[in-house]
Coordinates of C-alpha atoms (C1' of nucleotides) in Angstrom, one line a residue:
Chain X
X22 CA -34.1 25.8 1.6
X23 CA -31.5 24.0 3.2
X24 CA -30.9 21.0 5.7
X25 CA -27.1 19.5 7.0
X26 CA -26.4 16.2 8.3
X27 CA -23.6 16.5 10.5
X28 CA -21.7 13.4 11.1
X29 CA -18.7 12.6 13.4
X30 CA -15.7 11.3 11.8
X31 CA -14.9 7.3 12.5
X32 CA -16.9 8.3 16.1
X33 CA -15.8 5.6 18.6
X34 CA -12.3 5.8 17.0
X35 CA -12.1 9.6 17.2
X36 CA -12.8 9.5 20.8
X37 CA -10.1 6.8 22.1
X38 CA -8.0 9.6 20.8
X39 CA -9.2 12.5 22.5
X40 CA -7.2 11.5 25.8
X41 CA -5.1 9.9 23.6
X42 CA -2.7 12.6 21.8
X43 CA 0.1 9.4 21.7
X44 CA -2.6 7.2 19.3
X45 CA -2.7 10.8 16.3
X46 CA -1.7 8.5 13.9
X47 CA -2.4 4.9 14.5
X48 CA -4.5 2.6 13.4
X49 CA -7.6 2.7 15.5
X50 CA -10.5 0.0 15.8
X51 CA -12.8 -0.3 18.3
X52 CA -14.7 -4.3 19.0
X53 CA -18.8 -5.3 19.2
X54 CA -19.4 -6.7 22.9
X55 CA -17.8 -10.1 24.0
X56 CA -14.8 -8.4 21.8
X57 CA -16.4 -10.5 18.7
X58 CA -16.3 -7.8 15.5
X59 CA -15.2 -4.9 14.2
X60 CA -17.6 -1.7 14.7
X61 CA -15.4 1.3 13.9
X62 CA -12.3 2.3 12.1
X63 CA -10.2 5.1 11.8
X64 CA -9.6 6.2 8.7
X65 CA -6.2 4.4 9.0
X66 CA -7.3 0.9 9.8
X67 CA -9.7 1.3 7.1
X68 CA -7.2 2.4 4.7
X69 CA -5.7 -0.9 5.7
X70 CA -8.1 -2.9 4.5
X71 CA -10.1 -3.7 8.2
X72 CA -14.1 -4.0 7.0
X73 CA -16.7 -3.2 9.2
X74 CA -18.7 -5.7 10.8
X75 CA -15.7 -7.9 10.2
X76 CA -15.1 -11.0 13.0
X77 CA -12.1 -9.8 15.2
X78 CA -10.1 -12.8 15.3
X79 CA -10.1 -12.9 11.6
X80 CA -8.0 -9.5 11.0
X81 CA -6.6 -9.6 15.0
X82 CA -2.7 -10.7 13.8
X83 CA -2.2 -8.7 10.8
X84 CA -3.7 -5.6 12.3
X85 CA -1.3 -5.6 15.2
X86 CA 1.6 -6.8 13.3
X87 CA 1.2 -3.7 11.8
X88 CA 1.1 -1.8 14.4
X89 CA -2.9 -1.2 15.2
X90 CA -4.4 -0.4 18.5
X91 CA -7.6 -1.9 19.6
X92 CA -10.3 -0.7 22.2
X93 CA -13.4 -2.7 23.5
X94 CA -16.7 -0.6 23.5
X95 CA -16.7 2.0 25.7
X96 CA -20.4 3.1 25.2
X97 CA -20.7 5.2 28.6
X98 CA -17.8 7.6 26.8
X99 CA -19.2 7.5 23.4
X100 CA -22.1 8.7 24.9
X101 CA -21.3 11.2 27.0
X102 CA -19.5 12.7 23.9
X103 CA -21.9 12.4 21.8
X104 CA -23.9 14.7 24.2
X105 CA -21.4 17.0 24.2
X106 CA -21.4 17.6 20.5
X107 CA -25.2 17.6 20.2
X108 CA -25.3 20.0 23.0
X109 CA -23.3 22.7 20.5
X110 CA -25.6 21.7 17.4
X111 CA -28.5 22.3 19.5
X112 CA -27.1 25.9 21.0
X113 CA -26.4 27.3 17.3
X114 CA -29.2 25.7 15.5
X115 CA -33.2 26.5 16.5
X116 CA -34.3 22.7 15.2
X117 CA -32.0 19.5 15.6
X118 CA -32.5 15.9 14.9
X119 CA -30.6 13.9 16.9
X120 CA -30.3 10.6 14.4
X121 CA -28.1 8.7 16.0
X122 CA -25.2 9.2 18.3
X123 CA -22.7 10.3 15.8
X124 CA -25.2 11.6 13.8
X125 CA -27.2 14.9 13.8
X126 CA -30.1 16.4 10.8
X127 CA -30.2 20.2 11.2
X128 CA -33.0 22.1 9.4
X129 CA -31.1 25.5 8.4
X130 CA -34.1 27.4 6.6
X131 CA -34.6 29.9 9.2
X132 CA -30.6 31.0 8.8
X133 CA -30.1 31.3 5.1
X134 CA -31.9 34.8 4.9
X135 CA -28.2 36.0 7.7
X136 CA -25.6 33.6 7.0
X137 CA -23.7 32.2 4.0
X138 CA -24.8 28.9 4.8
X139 CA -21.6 27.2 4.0
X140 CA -19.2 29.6 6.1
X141 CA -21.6 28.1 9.1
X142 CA -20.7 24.9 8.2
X143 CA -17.5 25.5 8.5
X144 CA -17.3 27.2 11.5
X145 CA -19.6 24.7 13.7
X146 CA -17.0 22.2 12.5
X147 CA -14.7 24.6 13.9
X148 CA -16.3 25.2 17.2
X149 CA -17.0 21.6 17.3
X150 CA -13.4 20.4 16.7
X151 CA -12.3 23.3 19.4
X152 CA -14.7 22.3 21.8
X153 CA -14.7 18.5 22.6
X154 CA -12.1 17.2 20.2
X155 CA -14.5 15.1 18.0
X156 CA -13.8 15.7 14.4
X157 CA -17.4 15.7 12.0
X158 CA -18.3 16.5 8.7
X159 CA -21.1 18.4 7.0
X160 CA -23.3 17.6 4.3
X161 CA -25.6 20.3 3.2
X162 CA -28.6 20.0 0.5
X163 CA -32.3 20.3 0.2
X164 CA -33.5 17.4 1.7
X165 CA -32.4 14.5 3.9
X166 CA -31.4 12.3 1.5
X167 CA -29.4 14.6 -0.3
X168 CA -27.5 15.9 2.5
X169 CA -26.2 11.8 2.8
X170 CA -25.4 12.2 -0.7
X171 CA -23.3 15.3 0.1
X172 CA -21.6 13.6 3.3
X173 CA -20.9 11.2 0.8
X174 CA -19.2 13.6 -1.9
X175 CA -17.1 14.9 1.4
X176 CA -15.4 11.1 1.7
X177 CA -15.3 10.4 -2.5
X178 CA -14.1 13.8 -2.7
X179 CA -11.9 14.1 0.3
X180 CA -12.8 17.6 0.4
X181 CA -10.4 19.0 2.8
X182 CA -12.2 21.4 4.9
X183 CA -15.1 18.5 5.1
X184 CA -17.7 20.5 4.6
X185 CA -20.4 20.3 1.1
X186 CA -22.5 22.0 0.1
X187 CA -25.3 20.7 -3.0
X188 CA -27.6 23.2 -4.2
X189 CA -28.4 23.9 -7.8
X190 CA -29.4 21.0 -10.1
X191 CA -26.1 20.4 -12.1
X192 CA -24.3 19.7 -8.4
X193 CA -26.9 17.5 -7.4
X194 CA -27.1 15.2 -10.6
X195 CA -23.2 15.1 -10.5
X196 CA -23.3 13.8 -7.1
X197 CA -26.3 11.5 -7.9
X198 CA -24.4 10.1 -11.0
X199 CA -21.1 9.4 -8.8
X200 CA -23.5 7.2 -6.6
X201 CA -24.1 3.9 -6.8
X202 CA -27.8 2.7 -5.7
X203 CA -27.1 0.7 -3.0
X204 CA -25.7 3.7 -1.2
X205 CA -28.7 5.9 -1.2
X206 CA -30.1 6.2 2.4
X207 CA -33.3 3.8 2.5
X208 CA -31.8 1.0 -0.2
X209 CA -30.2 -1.8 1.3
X210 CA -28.8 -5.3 0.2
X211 CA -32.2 -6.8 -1.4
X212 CA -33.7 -3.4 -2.8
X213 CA -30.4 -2.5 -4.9
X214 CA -30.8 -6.4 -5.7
X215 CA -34.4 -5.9 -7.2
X216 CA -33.2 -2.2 -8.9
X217 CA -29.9 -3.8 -10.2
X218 CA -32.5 -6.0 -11.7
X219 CA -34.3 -3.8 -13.3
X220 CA -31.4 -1.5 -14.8
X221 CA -30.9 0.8 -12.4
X222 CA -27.4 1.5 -11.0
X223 CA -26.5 4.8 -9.9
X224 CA -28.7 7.4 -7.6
X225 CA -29.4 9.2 -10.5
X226 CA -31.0 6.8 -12.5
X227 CA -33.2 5.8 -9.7
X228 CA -34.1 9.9 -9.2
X229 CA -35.0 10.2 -12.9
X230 CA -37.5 7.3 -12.8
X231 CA -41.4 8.3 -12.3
X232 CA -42.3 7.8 -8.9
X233 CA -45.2 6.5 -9.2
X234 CA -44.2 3.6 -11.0
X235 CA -41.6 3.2 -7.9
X236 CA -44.5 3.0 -5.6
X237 CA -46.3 0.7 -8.0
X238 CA -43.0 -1.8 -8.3
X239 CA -41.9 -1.2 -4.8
X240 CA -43.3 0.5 -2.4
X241 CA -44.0 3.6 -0.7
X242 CA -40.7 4.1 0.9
X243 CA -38.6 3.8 -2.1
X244 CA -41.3 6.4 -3.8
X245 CA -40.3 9.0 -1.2
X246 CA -36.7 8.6 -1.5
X247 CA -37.0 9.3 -5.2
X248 CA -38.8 12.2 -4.5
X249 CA -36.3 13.8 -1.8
X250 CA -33.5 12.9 -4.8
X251 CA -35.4 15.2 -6.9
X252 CA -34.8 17.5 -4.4
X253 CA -38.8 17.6 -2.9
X254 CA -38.6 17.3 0.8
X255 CA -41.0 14.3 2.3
X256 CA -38.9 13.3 5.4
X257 CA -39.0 16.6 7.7
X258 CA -36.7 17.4 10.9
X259 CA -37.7 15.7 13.6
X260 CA -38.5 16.9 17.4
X261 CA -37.0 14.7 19.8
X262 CA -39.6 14.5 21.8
X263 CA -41.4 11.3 20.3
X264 CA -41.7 8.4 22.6
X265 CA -39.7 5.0 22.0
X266 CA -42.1 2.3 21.0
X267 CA -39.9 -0.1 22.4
X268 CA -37.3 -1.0 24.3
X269 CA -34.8 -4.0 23.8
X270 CA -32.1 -5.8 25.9
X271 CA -30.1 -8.7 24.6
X272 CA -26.4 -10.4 24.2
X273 CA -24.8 -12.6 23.2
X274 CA -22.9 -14.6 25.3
X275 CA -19.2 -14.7 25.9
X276 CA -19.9 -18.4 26.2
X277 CA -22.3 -20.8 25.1
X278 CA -25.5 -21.4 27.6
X279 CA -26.8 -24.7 27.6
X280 CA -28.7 -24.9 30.7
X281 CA -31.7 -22.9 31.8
X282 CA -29.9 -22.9 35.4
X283 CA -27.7 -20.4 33.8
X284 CA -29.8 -18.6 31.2
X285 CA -32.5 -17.4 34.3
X286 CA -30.6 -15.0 35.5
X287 CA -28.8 -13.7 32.8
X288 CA -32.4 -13.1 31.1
X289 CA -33.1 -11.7 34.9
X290 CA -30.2 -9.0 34.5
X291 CA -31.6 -7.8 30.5
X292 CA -35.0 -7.6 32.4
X293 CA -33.8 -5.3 35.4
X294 CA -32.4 -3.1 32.6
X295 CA -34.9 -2.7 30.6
X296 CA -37.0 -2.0 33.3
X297 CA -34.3 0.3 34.1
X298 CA -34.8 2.0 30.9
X299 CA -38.9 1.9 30.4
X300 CA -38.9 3.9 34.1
X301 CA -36.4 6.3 32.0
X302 CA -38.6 6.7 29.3
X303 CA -41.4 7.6 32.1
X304 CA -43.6 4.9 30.3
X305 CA -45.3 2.0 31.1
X306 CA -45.6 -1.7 28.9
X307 CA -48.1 -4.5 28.7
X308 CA -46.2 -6.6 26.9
X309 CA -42.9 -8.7 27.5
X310 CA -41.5 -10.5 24.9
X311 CA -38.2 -12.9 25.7
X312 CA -36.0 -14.9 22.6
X313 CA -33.2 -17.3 23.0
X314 CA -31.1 -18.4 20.1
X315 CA -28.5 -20.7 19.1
X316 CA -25.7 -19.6 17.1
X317 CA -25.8 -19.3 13.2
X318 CA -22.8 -19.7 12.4
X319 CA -21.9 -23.1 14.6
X320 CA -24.0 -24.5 11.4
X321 CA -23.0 -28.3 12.0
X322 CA -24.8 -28.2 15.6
X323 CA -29.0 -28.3 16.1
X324 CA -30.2 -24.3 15.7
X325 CA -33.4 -23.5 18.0
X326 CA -35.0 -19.9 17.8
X327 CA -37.6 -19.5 20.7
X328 CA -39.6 -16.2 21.2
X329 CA -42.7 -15.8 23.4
X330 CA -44.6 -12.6 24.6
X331 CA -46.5 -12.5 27.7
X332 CA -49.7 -10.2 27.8
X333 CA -49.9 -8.0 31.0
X334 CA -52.7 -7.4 32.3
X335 CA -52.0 -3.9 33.5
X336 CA -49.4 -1.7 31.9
X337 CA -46.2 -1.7 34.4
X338 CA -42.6 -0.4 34.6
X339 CA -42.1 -2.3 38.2
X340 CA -38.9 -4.3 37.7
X341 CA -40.3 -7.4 39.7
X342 CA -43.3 -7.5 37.2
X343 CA -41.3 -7.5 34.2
X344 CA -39.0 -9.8 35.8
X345 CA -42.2 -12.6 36.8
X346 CA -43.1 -12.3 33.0
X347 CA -39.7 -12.9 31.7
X348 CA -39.9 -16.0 33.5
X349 CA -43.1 -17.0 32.3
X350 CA -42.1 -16.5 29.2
X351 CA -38.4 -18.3 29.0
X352 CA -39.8 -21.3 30.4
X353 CA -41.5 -22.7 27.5
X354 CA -39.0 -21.2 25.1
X355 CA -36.0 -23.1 26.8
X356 CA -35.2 -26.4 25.3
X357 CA -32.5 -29.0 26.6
X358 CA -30.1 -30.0 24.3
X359 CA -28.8 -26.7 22.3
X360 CA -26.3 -24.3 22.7
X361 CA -27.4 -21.0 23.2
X362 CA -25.3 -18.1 22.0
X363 CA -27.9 -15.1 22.9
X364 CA -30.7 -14.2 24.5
X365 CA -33.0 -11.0 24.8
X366 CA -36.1 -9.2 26.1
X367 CA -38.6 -6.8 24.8
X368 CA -40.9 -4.8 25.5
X369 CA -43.6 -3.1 23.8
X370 CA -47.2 -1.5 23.8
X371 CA -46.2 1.6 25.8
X372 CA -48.5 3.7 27.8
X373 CA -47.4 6.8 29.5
X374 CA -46.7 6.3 33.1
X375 CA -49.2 8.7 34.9
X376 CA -52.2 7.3 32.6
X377 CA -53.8 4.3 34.5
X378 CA -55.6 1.6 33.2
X379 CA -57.2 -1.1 35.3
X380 CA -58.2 -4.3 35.1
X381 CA -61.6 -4.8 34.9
X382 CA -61.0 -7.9 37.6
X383 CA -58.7 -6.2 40.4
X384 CA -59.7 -3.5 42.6
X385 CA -58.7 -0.3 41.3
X386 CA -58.5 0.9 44.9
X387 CA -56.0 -1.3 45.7
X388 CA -52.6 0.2 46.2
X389 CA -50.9 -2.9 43.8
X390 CA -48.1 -0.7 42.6
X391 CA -45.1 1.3 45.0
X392 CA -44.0 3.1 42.4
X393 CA -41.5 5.1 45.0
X394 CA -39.5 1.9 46.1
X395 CA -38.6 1.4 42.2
X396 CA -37.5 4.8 42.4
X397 CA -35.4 4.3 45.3
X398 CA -33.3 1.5 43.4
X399 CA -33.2 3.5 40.4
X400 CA -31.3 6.3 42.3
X401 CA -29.2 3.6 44.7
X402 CA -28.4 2.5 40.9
X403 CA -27.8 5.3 39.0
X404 CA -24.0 5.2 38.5
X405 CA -22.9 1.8 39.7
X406 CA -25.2 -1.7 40.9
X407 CA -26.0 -1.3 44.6
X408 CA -29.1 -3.2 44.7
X409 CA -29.5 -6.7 43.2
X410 CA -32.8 -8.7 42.3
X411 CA -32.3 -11.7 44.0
X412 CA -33.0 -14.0 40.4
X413 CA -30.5 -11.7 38.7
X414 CA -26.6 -12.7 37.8
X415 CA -25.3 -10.4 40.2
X416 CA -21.6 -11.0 37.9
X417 CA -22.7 -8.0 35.4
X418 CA -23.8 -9.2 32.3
X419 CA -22.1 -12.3 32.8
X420 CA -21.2 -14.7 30.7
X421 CA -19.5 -11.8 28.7
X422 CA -15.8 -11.2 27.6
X423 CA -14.0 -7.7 27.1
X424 CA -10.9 -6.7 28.3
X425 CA -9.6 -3.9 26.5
X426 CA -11.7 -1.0 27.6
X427 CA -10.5 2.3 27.8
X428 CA -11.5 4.3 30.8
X429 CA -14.7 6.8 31.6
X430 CA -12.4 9.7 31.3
X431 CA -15.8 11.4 31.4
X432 CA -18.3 10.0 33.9
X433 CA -16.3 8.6 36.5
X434 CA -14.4 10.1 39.2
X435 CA -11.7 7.6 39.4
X436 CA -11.3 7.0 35.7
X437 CA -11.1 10.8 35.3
X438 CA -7.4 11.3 32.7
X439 CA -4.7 12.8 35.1
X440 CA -2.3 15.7 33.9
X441 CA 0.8 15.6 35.1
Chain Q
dT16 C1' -11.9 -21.1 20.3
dC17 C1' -13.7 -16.3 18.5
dT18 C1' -19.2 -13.4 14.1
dG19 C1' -23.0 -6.6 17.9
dG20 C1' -27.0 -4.3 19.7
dG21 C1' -30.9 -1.3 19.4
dG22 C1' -34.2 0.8 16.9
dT23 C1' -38.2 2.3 13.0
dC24 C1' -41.6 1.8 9.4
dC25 C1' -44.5 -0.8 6.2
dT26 C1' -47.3 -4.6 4.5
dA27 C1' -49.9 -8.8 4.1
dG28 C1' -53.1 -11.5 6.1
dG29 C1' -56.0 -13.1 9.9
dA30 C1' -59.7 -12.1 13.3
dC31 C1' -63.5 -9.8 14.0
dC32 C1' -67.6 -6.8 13.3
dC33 C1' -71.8 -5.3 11.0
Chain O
dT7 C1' -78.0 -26.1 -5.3
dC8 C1' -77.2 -22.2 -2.8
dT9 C1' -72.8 -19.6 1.3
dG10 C1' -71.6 -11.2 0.9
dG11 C1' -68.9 -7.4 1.2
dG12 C1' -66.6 -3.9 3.3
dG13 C1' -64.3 -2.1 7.1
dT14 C1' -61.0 -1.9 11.2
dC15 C1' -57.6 -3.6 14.2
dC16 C1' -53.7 -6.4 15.3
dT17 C1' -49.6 -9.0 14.6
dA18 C1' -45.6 -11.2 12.5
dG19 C1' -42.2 -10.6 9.5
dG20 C1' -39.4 -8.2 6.2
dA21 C1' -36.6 -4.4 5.0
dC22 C1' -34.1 -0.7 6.4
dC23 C1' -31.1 2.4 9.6
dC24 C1' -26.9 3.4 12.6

DNA sequence: TCTGGGGTCCTAGGACCC
DNA sequence: TCTGGGGTCCTAGGACCC
């Protein structure tokens, strides 16, 4: 019984090199909007000391001193690679997890009875490598958590054909014992905190303590990943067919908004894209929730944190619904006299968009919503903003700042790379 | 000067019901 | 003087993930 978690090498680095042949060997990172911190580094910036998550103007000097090159995100690429690759997974493998865009969970029962299940790691890396450029790596084991533990023994390893295989229980508690607590998938900063706490350092000392004692201290969550580091499977491969709960848009701003003059329609923009993206999801929301926030880090200056949801009445995905409630609800979150450094919507309590639901107060024959003239702007939308809201920022996203990007090599006609 | 964005799941506690 | 108990639903907040 075997799953893989397939995982693309240092993913937004890896692809500013794929049209990049020049950039083999440098030191790659690639920025957070508004350019502010560090999201991914090849394996050489890394080895140079560059931390994820780190502020950019903190390592900026020393990083190009040294001959680094930096990107801002590019997320229309990333993604469109990122489809490419799961596209493969998904034409070798019957059932594929998508996880996240550089990561993929495959369930490889069904092939161990033909295949050496190893040599098909190895040879999807291939074909994956071969096929769109982006280099991954393979962890293979019982259960989900273990296959992170085997990605893991890839990097502490640095197995060279980046494939690993765990299977029989001496492997497994090696691995375990190599791995402290706080990187097990499902512990983060305060649970290895609380197990540090109670004597518990490495993987394998939190596998060979009772379970239910876990669940008794803990909680549930941390009961099942003890159990899926004994090797019993409680997290299964997921179909990705389940619908998002809920969608969010927010920034922060390139510059500091201190004036609701100027926050309206960037909170305008975030709702005409999340609108964009509930129509997507061919659901429908009742509510709308909209934050602002100072910044926490300017800690000498006033910090205000507003949030208010606004109940719909009838579920909706019509932009100029969810763009009346984001109003409603800004208004009495604003407050003169801060700074505000970002700002977001969200919406939640889906329903599926051809279930209706009236009110018990409006006339159900009423022909309230035009469902077609949303879908008109979505297509006059599709690639590039056509069609503006009139309380919308019609300067993209503005306030934000980014000026390194590298181009769509893959989505855009005019950013396509040229051979010569 | 400059510190990301988008999600999920679980739990405790309040509201409400009978 | 005396003031139930058990159940469900919802929400906010915490913890985690990439």
């Amino acid at each position: 019984m075997s799953l893989a978690l397939v995982d693309c090498e240092s993913f937004y680095a890896s692809c500013e090199r794929i049209f990049r042949p020049d950039l083999k060997h440098v030191p790659i990172v690639v920025l957070s909007n508004n350019d502010g911190c560090v999201i991914a580094r090849s394996t050489e910036a890394k080895q140079m000391g560059i931390g994820m998550g780190v502020p950019w103007f903190k390592v900026k000097d020393a990083f190009l001193a040294q001959g680094g090159k930096v990107f801002s995100s590019n997320f229309t690429f990333y993604g469109d690679m990122s489809n490419r690759v799961m596209n493969i997974l998904e034409g070798f493998v019957p059932k594929v997890e998508v996880y996240s865009i550089d990561e993929a969970f495959l369930e490889l029962d069904s092939l161990e009875e033909n295949y050496n299940i190893y040599g098909f790691g190895c040879h999807i890396r291939g074909l994956v490598k071969q096929w769109t450029g982006v280099p991954v790596r393979i962890g293979i084991a019982p259960t989900k958590t273990l296959t992170k533990i085997a990605l893991n023994e890839v990097k502490r390893l640095n197995i060279p054909t980046k494939v690993h295989q765990i299977t029989s229980t001496k492997e497994i508690r090696e691995a375990l014992a190599n791995t402290p607590v706080n990187d097990v998938w499902g512990v983060g900063r305060r649970l290895s905190e609380h197990l540090n706490r109670a004597k518990i350092f490495n993987a394998l000392q939190l596998a060979d303590t009772d379970p239910r004692h876990i669940k008794h201290k803990f909680s549930v969550v941390l009961e099942r990943t003890v159990r899926e580091l004994r090797g019993q499977r409680c997290l299964d491969i997921e179909n990705n067919l389940t619908a998002k709960k809920q969608i969010v848009v927010s920034r922060s701003f390139g510059a500091r908004v201190a004036d609701l003059k100027t926050l309206r329609p960037i909170v305008s923009n975030f709702a005409v894209r999340a609108a964009e993206k509930l129509r997507h999801e061919k659901q429908k929301c009742s509510q709308v929730s909209v934050f602002v926030r100072t910044s926490p880090f300017s800690d000498h200056k006033p910090q205000h944190t507003g949030y208010k949801t606004i109940e719909l009445a009838t579920p909706t995905n019509d932009t100029r619904d969810i763009l009346i409630a984001a109003k409603k609800a800004l208004l009495p979150i604003f407050r003169s006299g801060y700074d505000y450094a970002k700002a977001g919507i969200l919406l939640s309590r889906f329903t599926s968009e051809t279930s209706k639901q009236y009110s018990l107060f409006k006339d159900p024959n009423e022909p309230k919503e035009n469902s077609k003239f949303m879908e008109y702007i979505d297509q006059l939308n599709a690639y590039e903003t056509q069609v503006y809201f009139a309380s919308q920022n019609t300067k993209r996203w503005s306030p934000m700042k980014q000026n390194m990007t590298s181009p769509k090599y893959t989505t855009c006609w005019y950013e396509l790379p040229v051979a010569n």
